[in-house]
Short mmCIF file of C-alpha atoms in Angstrom, two decimals:
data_model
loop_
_atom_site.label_atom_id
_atom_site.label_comp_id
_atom_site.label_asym_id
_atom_site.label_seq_id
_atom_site.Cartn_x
_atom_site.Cartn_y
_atom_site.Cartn_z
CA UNK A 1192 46.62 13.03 34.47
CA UNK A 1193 48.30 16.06 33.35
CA UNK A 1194 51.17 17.86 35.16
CA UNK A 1195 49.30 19.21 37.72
CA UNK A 1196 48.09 15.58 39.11
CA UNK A 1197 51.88 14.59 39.59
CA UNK A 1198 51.22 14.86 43.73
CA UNK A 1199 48.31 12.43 42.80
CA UNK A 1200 50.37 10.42 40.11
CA UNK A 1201 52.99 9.82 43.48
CA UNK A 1202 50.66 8.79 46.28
CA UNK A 1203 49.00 6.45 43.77
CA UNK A 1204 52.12 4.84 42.31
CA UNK A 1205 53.42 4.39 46.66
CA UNK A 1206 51.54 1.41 47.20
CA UNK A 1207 51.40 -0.28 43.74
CA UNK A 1208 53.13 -3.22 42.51
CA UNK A 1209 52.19 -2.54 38.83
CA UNK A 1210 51.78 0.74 36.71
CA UNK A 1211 49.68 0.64 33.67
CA UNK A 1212 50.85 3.03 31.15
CA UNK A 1213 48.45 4.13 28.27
CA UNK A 1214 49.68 5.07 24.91
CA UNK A 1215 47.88 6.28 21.74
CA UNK A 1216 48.64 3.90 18.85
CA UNK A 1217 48.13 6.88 16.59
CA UNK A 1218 50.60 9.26 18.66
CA UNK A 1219 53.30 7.24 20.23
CA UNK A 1220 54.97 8.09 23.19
CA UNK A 1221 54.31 12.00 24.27
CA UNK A 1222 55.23 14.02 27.33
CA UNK A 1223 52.42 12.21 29.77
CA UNK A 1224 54.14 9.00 28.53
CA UNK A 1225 57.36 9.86 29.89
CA UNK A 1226 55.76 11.76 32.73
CA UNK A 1227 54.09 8.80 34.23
CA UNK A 1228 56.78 5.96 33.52
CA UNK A 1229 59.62 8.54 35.15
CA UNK A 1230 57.00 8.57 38.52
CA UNK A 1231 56.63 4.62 38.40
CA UNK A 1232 60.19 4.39 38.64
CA UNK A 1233 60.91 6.62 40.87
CA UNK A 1234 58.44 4.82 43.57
CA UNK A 1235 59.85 1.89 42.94
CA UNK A 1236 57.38 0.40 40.94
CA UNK A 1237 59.30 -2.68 38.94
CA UNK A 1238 56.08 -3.95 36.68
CA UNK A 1239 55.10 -1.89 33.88
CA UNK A 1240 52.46 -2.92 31.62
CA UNK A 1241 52.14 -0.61 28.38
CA UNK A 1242 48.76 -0.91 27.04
CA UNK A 1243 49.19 0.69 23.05
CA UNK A 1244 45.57 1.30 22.63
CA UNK A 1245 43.32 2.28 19.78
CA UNK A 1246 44.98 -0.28 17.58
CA UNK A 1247 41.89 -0.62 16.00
CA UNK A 1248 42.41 2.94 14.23
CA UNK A 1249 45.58 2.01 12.71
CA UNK A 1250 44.19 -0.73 11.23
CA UNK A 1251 45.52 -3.41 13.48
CA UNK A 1252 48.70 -2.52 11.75
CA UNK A 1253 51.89 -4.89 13.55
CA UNK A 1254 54.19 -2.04 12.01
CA UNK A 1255 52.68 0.61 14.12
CA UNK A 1256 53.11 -1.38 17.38
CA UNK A 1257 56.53 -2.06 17.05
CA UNK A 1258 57.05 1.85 16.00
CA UNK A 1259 55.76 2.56 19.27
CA UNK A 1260 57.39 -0.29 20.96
CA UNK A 1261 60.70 0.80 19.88
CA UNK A 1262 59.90 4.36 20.89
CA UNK A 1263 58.91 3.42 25.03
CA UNK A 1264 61.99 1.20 25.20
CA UNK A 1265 64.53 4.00 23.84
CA UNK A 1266 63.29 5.89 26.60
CA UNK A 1267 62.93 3.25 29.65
CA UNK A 1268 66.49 2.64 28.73
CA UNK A 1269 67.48 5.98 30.87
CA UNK A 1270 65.52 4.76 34.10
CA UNK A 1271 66.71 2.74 37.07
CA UNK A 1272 63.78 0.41 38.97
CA UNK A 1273 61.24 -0.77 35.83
CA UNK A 1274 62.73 -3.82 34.75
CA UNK A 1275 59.77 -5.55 33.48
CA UNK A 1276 58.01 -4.07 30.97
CA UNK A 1277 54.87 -5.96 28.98
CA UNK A 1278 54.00 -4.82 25.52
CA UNK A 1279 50.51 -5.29 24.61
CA UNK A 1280 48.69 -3.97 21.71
CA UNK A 1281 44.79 -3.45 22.66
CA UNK A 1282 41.34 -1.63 21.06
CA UNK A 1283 39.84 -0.98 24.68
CA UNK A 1284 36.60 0.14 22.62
CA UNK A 1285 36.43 -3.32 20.59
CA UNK A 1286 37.82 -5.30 23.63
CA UNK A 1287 40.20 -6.51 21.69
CA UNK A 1288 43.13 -7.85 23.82
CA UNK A 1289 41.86 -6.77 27.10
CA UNK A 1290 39.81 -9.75 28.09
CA UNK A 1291 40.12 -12.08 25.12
CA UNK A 1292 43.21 -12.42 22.91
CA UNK A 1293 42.32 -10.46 19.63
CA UNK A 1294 41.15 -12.34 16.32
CA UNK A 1295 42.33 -9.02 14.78
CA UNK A 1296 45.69 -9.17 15.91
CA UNK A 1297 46.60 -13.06 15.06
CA UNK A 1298 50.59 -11.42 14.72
CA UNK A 1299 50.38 -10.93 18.45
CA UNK A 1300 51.77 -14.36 20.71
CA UNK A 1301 51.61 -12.88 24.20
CA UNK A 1302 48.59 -12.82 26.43
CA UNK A 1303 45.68 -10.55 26.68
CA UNK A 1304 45.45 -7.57 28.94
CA UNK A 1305 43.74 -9.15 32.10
CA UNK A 1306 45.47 -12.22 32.20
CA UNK A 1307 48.52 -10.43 32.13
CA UNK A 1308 46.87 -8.62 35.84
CA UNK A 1309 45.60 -11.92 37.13
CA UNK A 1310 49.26 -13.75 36.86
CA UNK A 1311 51.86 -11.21 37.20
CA UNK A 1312 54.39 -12.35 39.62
CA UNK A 1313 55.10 -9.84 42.34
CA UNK A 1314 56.14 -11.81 45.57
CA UNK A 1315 59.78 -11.03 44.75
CA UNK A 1316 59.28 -7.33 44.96
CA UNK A 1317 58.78 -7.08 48.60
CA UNK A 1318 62.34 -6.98 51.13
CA UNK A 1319 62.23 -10.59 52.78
CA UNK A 1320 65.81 -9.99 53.74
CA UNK A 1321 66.23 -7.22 56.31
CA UNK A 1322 64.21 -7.37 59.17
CA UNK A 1323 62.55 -4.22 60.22
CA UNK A 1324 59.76 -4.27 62.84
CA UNK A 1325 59.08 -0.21 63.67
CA UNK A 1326 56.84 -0.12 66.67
CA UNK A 1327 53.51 1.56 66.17
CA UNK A 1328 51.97 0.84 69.88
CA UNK A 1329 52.95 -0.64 73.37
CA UNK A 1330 50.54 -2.66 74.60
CA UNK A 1331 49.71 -2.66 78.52
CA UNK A 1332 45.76 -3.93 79.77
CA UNK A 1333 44.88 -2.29 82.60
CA UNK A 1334 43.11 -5.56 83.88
CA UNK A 1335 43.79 -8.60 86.38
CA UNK A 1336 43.78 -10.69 84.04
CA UNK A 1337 46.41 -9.42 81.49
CA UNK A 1338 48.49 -7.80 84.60
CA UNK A 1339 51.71 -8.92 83.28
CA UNK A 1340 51.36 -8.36 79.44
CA UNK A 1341 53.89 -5.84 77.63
CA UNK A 1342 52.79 -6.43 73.84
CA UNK A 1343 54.36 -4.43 71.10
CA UNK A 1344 52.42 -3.93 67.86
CA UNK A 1345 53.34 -2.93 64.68
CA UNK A 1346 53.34 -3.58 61.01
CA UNK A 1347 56.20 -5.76 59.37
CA UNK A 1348 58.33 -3.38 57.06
CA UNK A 1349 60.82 -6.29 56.02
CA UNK A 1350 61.98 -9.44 56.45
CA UNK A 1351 61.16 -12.25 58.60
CA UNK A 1352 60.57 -12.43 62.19
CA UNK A 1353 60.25 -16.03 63.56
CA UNK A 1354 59.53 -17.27 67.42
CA UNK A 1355 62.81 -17.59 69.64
CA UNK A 1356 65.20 -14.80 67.03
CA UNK A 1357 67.13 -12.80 68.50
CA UNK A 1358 66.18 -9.00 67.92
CA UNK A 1359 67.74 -5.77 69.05
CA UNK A 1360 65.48 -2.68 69.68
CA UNK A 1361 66.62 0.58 68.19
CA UNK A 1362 68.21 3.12 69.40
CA UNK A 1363 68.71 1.59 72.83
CA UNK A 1364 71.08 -1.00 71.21
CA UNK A 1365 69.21 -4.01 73.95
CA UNK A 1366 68.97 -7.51 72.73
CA UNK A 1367 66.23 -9.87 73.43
CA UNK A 1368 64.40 -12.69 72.08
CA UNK A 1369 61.01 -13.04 70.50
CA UNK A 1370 58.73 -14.68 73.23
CA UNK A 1371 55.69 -14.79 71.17
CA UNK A 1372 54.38 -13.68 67.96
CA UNK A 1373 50.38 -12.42 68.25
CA UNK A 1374 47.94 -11.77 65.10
CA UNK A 1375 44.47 -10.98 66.47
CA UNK A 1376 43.96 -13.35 69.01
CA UNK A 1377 45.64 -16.44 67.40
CA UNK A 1378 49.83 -17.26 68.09
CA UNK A 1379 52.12 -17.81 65.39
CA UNK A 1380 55.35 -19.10 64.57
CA UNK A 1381 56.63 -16.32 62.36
CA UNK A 1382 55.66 -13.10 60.62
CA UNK A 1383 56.61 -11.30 57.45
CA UNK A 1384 56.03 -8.51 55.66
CA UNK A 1385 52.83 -7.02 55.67
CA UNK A 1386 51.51 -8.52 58.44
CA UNK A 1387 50.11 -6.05 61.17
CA UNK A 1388 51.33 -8.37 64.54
CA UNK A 1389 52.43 -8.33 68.06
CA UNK A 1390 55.36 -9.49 69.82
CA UNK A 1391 56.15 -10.00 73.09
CA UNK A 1392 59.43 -10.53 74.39
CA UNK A 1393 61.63 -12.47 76.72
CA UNK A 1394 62.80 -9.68 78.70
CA UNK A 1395 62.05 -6.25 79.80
CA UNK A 1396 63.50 -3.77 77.82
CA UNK A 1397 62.29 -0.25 77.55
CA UNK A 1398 60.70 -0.40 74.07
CA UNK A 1399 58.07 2.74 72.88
CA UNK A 1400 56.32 3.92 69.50
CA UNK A 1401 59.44 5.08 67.05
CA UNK A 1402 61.47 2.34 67.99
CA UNK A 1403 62.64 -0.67 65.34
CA UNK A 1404 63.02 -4.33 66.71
CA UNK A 1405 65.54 -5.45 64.06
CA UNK A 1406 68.09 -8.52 63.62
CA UNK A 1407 71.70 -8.00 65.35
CA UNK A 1408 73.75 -9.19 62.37
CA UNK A 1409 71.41 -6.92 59.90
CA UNK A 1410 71.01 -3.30 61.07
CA UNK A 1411 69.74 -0.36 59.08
CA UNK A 1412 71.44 2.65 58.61
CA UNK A 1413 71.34 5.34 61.32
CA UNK A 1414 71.87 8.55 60.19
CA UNK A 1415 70.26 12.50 61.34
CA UNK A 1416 71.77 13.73 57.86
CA UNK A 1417 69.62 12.22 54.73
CA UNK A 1418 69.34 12.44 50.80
CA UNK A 1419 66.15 12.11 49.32
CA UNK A 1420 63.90 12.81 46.33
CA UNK A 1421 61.00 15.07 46.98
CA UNK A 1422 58.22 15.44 45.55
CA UNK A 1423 56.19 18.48 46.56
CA UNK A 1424 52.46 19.13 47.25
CA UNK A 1425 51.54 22.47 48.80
CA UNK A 1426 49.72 24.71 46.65
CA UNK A 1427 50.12 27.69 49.48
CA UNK A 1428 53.54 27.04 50.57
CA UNK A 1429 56.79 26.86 48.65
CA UNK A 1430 60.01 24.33 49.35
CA UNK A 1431 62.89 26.31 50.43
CA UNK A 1432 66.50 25.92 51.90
CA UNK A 1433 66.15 26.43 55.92
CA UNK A 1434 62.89 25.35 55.59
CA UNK A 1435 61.61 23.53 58.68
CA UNK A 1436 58.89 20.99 59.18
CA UNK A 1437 57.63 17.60 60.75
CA UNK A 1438 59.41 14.44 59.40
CA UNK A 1439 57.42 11.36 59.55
CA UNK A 1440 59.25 7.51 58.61
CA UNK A 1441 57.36 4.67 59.81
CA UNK A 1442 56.37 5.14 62.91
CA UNK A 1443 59.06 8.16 64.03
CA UNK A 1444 58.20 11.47 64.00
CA UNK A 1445 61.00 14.38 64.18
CA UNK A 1446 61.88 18.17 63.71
CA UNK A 1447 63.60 18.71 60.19
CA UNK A 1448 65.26 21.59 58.30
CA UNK A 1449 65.90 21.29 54.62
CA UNK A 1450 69.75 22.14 54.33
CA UNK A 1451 70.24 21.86 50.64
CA UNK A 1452 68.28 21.69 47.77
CA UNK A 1453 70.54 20.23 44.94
CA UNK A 1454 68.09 19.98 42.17
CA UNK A 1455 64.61 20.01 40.35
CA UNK A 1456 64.04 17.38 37.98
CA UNK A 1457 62.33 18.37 34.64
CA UNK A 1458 59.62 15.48 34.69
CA UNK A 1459 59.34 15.42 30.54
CA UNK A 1460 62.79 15.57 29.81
CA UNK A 1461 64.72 14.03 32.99
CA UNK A 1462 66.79 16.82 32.95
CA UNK A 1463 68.26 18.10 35.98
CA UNK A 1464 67.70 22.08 36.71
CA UNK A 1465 70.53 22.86 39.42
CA UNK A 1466 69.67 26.36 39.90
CA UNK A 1467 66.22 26.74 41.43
CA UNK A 1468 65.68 28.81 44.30
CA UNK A 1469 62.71 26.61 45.35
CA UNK A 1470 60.23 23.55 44.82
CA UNK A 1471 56.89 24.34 44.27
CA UNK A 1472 53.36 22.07 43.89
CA UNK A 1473 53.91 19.25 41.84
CA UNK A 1474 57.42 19.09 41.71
CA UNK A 1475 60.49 16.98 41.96
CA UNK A 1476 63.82 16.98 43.21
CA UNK A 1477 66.51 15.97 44.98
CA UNK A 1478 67.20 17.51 48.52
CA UNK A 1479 69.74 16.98 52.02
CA UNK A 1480 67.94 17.11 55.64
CA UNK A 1481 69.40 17.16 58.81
CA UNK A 1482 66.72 15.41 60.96
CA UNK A 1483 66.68 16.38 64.87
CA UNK A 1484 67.09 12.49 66.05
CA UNK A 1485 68.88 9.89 64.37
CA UNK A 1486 66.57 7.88 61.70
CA UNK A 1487 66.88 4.03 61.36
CA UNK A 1488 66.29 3.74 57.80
CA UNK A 1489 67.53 1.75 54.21
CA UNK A 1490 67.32 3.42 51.03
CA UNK A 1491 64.06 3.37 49.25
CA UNK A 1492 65.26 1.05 46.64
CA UNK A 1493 65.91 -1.48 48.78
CA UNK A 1494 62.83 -1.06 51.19
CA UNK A 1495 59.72 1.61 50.23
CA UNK A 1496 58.72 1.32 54.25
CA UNK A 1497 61.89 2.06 55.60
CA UNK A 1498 63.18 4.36 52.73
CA UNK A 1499 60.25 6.62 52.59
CA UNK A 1500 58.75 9.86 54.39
CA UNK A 1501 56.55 13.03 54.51
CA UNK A 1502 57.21 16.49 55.75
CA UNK A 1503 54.13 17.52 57.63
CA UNK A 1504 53.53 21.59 58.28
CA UNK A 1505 53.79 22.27 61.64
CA UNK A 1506 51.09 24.59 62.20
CA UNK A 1507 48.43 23.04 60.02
CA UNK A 1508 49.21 19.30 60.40
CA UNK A 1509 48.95 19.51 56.52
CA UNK A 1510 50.94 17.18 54.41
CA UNK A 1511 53.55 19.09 52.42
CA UNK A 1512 55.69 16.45 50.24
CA UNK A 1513 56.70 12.66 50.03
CA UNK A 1514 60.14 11.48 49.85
CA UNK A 1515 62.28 8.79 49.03
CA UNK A 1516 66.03 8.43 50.78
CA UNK A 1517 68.20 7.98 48.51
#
């Protein structure tokens, strides 16, 4: 994808575990190289698998590899979250290395391309530590038979919720225990991240859609004032300080103005342009909002549910950027 995709590039790379990054044996790293590592990193994205391709053109030659090699790790030094990278040389026209390991590349000891898919261990990557449970529904049967049920349903963002915990509900500051734990119609002892559940709980606190049920002794930050990376996607409408739009984080919706915008990140270079007047489609940058309610939230390097958001336009209900609290 060329520069113009980047809006693509980011709501791609904000649910993936693993970027693949393509390289031209012949041409070594070039500005798309360092275009699309920069955006795996900045969602997060820890697994990179570099696929130097068209091997077969340089005559299988180990020398070019490494030239190459030596090339993507000089610049993944610079970045923050990719801390796995995977080398592999491949000919995706002769299959060499993508299924099968390559007869024409004997000087090559790791594995082949899909193997490399099939096994990669991501388990770690996901925030079993902080429990975050943001409340997406409030479940109340108008029926005899379910006369007293108060369910809350939601999707795990973090952690570990287990029958009998203590939780406390955000903002209210209540605490409770977990009566039951629902999925579908069966019960269950615990749930974890990204499990889609229900919980019921021992007493009757006021709980609705926006809250968090979280653990007493492990609270996220509360803040109305934020700092974020943005990256932008209206073609028709341009980022500017004052701005004001719809914030959306989990399940919370708010009113937000943009009060600063710091900087615009040159995507090829990683360069930082501090005077802009503005963010327009496709770009990135860094920004400060002050949020009209208070926002439970961790920093997207520690949790990409709880650390991430999109301003929504007002008027059109379009979806103007994605961000990433810093």
């Amino acid at each position: 994808g060329h520069i113009q995709y980047t809006r693509n590039m980011v709501t791609g790379a904000s649910t993936a575990n693993l970027a693949l990054i393509l390289v031209d044996a012949r041409n070594g790293v070039v500005e798309q190289t360092r275009r699309h590592t920069f955006i795996a990193d900045l969602l997060g994205i820890k697994h990179v698998a570099v696929c130097i391709n068209k091997m077969d053109l340089v005559g299988y030659d180990e020398k070019v590899y490494l030239r190459v090699l030596k090339q993507y790790r000089d610049f993944a030094s610079r970045l923050e979250n990719v801390t796995d990278l995977t080398f592999i040389p491949i000919s995706a026209l002769k299959g060499d290395n993508v299924v099968d390991r390559s007869e024409n590349m004997s000087w090559f000891k790791g594995p082949p391309l899909l193997y490399h898919l099939e096994n990669v261990y991501v388990g770690s990557d996901a925030n079993h530590v902080d429990a975050r449970f943001p409340v997406q529904w409030v479940i109340r049967p108008h029926s005899d038979k379910y006369h007293d049920f108060r369910g809350f349903a939601g999707r795990v963002a973090g952690g570990v919720f287990k029958k009998g915990d203590e939780v406390t509900v955000l903002p209210s500051g209540f605490s409770t225990k977990i009566a039951r734990i629902l999925c579908g119609n069966a019960e269950r002892e615990d749930a974890f991240f990204p499990q889609s559940v229900t919980m019921l709980l021992e007493d009757d606190v006021d709980v609705s859609r926006g809250d968090m049920l979280v653990k007493p002794n492990n609270q996220p930050k509360v803040s109305q004032d934020l700092d974020a990376r943005i990256c932008w996607f209206s073609s028709t409408k341009k980022l500017v300080e004052g701005g004001k739009f719809i914030f959306r984080q989990t399940t919370k919706e708010a009113q937000v103005i943009i009060s600063e915008i710091t900087y615009k990140v040159d995507v090829n270079t990683l360069r930082k342009v501090e005077d802009t007047d503005g963010l327009e489609m496709n770009d990135i940058g860094r920004i400060k909002l002050r949020v009209s309610q208070p926002v439970f939230h961790d920093t997207y390097r520690r949790n990409r549910n709880t650390g991430s958001f999109i301003l929504v336009d007002p008027f059109t209900n379009e979806t103007l950027a994605a961000g990433m609290i810093i």
